Coordinates of N, CA and C in Angstrom, one line a residue:
X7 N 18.1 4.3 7.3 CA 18.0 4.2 8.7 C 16.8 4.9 9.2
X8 N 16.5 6.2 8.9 CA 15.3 6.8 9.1 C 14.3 6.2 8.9
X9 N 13.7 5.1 7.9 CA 12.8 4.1 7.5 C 12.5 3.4 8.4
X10 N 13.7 2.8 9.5 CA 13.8 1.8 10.0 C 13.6 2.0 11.7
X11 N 13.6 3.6 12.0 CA 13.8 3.9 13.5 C 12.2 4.8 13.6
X12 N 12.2 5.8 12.6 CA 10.8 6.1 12.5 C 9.9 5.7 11.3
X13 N 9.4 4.4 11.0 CA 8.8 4.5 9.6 C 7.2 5.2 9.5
X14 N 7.1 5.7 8.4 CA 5.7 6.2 8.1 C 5.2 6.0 6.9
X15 N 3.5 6.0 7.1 CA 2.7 5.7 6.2 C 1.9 6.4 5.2
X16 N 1.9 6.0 3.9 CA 0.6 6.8 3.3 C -0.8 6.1 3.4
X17 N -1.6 7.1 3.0 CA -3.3 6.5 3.4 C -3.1 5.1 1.7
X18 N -2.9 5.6 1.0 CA -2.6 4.3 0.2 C -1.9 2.9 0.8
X19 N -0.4 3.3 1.1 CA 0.1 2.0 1.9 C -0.8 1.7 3.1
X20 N -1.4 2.0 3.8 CA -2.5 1.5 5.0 C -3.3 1.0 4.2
X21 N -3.6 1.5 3.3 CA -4.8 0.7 2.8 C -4.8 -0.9 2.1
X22 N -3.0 -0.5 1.9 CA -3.0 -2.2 1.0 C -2.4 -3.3 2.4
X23 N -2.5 -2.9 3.0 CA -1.9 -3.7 3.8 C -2.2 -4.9 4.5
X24 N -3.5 -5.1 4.0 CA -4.4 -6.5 4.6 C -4.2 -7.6 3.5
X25 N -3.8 -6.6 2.3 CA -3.5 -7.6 0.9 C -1.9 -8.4 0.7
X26 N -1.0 -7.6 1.6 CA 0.1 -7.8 1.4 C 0.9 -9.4 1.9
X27 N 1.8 -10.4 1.0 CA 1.7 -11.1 1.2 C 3.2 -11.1 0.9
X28 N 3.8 -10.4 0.8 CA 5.1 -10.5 0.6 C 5.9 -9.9 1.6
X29 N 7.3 -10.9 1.8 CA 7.6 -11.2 3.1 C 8.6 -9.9 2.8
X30 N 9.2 -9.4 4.0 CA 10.4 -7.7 3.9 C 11.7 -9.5 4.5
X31 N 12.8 -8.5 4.4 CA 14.1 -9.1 4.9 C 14.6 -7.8 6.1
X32 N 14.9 -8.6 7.3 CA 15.9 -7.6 7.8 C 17.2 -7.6 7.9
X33 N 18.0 -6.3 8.5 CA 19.1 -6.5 7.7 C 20.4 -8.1 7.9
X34 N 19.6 -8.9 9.2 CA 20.4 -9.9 8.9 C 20.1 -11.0 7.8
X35 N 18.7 -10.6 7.1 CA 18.4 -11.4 6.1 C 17.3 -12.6 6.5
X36 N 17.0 -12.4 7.8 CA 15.7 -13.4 8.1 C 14.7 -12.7 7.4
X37 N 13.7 -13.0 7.1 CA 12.6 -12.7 6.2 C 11.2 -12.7 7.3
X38 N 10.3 -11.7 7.0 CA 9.1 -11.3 7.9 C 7.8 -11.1 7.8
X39 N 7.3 -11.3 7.7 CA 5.7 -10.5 7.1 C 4.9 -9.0 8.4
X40 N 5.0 -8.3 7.3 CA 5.0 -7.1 8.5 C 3.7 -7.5 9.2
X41 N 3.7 -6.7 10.4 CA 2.5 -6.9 11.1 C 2.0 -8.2 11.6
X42 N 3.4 -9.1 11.4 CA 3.1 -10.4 12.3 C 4.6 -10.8 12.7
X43 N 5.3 -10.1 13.1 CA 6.2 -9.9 14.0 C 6.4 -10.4 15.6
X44 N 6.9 -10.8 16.2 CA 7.2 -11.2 17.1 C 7.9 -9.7 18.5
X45 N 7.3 -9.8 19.6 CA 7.8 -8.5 20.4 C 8.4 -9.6 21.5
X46 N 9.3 -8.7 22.1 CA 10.5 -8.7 22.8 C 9.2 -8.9 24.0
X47 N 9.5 -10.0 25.2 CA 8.9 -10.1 26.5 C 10.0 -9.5 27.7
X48 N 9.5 -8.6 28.0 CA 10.2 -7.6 29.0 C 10.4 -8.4 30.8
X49 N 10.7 -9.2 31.0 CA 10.1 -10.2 32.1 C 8.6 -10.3 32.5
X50 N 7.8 -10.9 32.7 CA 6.4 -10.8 32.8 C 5.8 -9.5 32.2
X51 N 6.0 -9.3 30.9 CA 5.3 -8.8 29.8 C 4.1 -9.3 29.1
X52 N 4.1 -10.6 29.0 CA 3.4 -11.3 28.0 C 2.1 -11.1 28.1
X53 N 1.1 -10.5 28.8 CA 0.0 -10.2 28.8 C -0.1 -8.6 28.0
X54 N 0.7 -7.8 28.5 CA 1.1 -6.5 27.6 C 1.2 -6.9 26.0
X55 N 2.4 -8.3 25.5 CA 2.4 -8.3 24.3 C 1.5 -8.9 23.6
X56 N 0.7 -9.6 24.7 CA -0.2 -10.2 23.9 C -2.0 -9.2 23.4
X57 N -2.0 -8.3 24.1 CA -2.7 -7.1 23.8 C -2.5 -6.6 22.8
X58 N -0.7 -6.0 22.4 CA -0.8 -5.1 22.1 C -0.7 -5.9 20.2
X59 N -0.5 -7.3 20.2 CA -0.3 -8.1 19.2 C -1.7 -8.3 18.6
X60 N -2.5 -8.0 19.4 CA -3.9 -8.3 19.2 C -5.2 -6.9 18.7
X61 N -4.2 -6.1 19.8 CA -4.9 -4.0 18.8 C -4.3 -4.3 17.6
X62 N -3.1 -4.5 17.8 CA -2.2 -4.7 15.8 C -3.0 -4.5 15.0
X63 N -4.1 -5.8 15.0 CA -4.4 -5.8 14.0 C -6.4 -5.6 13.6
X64 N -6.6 -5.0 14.8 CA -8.3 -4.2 14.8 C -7.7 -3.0 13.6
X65 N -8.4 -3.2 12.6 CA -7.6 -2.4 11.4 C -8.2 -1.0 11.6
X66 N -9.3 -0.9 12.0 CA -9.5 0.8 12.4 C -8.6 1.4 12.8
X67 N -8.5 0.6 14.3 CA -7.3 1.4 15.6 C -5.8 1.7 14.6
X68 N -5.5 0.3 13.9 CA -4.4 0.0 13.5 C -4.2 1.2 12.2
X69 N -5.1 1.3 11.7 CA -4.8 2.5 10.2 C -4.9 3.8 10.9
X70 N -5.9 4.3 12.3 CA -5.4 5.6 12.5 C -4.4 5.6 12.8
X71 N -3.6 4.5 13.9 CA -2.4 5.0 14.6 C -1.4 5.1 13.5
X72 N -1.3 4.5 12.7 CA -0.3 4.3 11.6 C -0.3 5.4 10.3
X73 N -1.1 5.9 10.1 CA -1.4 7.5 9.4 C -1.0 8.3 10.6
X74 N -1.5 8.9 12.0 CA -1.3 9.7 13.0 C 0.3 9.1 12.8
X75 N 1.4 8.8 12.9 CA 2.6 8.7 12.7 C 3.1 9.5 11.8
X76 N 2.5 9.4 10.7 CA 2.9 10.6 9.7 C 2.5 12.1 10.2
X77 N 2.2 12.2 10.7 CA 2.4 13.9 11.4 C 1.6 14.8 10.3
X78 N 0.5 14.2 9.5 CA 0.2 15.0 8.3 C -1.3 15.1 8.7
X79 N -1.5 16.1 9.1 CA -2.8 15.7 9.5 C -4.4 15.6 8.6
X80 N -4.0 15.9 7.3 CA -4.9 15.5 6.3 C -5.3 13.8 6.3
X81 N -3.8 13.2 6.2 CA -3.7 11.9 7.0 C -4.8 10.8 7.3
X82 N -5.0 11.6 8.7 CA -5.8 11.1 9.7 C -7.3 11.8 9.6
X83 N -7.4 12.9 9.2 CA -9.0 13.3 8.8 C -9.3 12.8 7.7
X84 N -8.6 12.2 6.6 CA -9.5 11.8 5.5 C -9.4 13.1 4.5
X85 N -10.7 13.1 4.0 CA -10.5 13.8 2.8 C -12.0 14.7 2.8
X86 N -12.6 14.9 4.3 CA -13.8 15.4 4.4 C -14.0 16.9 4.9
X87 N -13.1 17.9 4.5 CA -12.7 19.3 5.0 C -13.7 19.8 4.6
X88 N -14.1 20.8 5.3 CA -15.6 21.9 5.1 C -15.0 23.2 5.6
X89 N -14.8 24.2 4.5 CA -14.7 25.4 5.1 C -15.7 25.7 5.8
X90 N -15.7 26.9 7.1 CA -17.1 27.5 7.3 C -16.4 28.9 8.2
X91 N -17.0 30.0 8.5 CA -16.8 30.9 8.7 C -16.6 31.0 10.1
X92 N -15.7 31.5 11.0 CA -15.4 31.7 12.2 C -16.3 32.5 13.0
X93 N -17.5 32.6 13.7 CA -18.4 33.5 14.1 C -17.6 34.7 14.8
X94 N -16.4 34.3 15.1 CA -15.6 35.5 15.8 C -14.9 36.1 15.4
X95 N -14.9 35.6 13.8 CA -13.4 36.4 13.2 C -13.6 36.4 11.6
X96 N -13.7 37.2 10.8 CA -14.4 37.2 9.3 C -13.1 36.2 9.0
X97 N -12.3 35.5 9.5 CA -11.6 34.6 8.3 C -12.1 33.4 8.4
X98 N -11.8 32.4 7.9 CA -12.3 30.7 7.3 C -11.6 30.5 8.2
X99 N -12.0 29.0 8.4 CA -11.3 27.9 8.8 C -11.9 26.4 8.2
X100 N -10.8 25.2 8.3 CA -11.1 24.5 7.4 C -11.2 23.5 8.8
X101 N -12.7 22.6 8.7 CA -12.9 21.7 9.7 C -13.2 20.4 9.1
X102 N -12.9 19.6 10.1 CA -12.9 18.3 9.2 C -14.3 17.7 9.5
X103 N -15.0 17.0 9.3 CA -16.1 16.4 9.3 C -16.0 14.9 10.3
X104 N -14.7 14.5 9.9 CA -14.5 12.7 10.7 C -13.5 13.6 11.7
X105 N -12.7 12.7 12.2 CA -11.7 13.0 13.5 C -11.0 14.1 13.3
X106 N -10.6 15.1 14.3 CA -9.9 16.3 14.3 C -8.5 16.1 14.9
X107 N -7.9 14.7 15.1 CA -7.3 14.3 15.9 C -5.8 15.0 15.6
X108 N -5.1 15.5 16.5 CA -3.6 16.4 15.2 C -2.8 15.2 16.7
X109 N -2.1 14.7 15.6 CA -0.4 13.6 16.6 C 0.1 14.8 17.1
X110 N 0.6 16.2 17.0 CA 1.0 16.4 17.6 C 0.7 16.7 19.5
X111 N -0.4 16.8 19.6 CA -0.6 16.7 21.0 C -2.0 15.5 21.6
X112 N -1.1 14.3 21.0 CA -0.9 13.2 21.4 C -0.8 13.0 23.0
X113 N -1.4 12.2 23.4 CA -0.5 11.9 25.1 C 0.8 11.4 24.6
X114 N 1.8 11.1 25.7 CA 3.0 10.3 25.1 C 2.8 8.9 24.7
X115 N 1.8 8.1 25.9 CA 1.3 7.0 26.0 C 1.2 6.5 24.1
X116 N 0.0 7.8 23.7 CA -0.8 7.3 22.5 C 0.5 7.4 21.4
X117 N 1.1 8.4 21.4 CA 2.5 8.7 20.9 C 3.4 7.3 20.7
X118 N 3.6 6.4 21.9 CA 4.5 5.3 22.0 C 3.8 3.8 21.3
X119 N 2.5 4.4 21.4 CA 2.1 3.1 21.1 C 1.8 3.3 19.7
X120 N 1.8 4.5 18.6 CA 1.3 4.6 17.6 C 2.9 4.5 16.8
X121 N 4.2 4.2 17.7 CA 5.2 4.6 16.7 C 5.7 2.9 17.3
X122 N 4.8 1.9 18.0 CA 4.9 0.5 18.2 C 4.1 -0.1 16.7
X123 N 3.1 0.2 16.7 CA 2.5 -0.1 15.3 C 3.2 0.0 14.0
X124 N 3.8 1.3 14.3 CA 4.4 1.8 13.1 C 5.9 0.8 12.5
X125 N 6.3 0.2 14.0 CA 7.5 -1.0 13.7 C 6.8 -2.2 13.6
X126 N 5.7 -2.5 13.8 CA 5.1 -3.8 13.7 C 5.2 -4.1 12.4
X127 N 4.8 -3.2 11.7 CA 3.8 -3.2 10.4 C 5.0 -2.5 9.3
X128 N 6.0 -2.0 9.3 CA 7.1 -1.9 8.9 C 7.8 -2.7 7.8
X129 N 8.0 -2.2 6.8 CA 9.2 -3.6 6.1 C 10.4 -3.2 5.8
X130 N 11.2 -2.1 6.8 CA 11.9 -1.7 7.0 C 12.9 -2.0 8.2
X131 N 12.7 -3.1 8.9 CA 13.1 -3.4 10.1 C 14.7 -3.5 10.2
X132 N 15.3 -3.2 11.2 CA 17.0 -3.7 11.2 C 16.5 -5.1 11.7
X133 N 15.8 -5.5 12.4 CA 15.3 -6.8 12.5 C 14.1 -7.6 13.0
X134 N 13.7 -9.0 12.3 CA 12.4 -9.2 12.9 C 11.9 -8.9 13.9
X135 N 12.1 -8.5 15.1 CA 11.3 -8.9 15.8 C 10.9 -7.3 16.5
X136 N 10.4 -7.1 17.8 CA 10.1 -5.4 17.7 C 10.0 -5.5 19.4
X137 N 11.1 -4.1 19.7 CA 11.3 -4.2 21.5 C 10.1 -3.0 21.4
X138 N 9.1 -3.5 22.6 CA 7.9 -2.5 23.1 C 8.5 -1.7 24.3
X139 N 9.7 -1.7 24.5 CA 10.4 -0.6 25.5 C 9.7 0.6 26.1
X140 N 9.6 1.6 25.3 CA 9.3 2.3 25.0 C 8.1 2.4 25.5
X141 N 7.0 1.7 25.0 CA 5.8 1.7 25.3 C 5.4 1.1 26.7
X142 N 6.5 0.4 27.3 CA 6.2 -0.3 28.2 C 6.4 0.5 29.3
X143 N 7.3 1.6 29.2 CA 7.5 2.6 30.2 C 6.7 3.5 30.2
X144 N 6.1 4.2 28.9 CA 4.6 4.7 29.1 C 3.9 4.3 29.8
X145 N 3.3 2.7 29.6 CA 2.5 2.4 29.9 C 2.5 2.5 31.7
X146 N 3.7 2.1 32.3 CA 4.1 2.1 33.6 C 4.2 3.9 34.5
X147 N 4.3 4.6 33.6 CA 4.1 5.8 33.8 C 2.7 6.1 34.1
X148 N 2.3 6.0 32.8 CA 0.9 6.3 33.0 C -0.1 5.7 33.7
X149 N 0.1 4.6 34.2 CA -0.9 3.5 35.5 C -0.3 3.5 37.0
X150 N 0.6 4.6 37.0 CA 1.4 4.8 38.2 C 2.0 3.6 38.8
X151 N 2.4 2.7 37.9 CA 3.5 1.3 37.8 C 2.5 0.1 38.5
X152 N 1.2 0.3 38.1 CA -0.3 -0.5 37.9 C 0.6 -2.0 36.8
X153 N 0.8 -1.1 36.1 CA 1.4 -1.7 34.4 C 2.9 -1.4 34.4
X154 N 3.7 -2.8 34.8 CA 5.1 -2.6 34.6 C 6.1 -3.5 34.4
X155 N 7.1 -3.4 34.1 CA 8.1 -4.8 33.7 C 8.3 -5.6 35.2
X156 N 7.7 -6.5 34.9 CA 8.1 -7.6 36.5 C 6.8 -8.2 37.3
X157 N 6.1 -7.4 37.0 CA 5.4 -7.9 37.6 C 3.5 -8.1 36.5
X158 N 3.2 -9.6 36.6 CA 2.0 -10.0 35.8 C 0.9 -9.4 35.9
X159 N -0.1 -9.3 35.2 CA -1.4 -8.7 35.1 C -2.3 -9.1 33.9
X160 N -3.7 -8.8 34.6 CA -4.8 -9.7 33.9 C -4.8 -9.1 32.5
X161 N -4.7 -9.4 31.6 CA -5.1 -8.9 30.4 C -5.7 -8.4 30.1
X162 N -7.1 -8.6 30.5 CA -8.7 -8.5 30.2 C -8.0 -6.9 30.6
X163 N -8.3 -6.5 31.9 CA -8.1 -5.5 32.9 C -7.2 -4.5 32.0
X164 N -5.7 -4.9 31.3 CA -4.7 -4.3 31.0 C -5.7 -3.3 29.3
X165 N -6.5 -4.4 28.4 CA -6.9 -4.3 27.2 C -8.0 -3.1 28.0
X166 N -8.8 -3.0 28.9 CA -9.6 -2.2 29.4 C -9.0 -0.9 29.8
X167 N -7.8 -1.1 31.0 CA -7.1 0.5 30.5 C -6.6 1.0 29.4
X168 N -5.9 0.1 28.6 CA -5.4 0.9 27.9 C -6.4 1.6 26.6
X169 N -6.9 1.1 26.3 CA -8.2 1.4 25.6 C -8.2 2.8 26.0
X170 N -8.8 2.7 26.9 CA -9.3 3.8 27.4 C -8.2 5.2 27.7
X171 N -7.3 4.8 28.1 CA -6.1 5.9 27.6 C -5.7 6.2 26.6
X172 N -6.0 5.4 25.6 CA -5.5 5.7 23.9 C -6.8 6.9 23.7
X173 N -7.5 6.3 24.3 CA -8.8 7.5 23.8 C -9.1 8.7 24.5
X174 N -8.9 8.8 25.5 CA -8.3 9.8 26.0 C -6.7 10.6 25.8
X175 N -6.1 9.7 25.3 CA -4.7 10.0 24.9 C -4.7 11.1 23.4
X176 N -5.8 10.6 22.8 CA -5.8 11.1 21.2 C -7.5 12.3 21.3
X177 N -7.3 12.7 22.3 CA -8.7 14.1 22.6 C -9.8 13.3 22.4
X178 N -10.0 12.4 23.5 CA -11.1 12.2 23.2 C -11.4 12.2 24.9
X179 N -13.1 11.9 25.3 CA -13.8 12.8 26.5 C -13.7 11.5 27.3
X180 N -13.5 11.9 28.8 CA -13.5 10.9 29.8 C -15.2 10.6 29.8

């Protein structure tokens, strides 16, 4: 059940994932190919799913958010740690060289959308298809209901905010 409500990744499993061609079953036994999944249309959603069907699979975006789910933050830096000495304090610290990014202080936004990935791409599902609920109330939260169930919006516009909140969502500079 835990597989299936929060799943997570290793930097190995991310990695094979462009290779994979073998279909998961959910538990009513329809058969799926992760990461091409079908999401639930919230009434006038379909510009939202159609976005967020389409980040899926930019495999950069898609391997950080899906490592950042694992909460490990070796994870998401890689494997490029550099001790160097704290000019304020004789102890070490270990810095990373690529992204410093720690999920834990995540926006929630980046939080919702990195644990939407994590069910897309899943072959653990209770079933095909994947509600963006969750993310959808983020999303309407955070555009001060700009972005929300009911009412349509340009795509273009939607892929341009949200962008830009994921990246500011995960420490990065206005």
């Amino acid at each position: 059940i835990s597989e299936a409500l929060h799943p997570k990744f290793t930097k190995a499993e991310v990695e094979k994932l462009d290779e994979n061609q073998e279909l998961a079953r959910d538990l009513f036994g329809r058969r799926y190919l992760p990461g091409f999944v079908g999401l639930n249309n919230l009434n006038k959603t379909d510009y939202l799913n159609a976005v967020l069907q389409a980040l899926a699979h930019v495999r950069p975006l898609r391997d950080f958010f899906l490592l950042a789910g694992s909460c490990q933050q070796e994870s998401i830096n890689g494997h490029n740690n550099v001790e160097t000495e704290d000019h304020n304090s004789s102890r070490k610290r270990k810095h990373s060289k690529s992204n410093n990014a720690n999920p834990a202080e995540f926006s929630h936004l980046a939080k919702c959308f990195s644990l939407l990935l994590r069910n897309m791409w899943s072959s653990h599902r209770f079933k095909s298809n994947v509600d963006p609920h969750m993310l959808v109330q983020a999303v309407s939260v955070a555009s001060n209901k700009r972005y929300h169930v009911g009412k349509q919006a340009e795509a273009g516009e939607f892929l341009s905010w949200l962008l830009h909140q994921l990246h500011v969502g995960v420490g990065g500079t206005r």
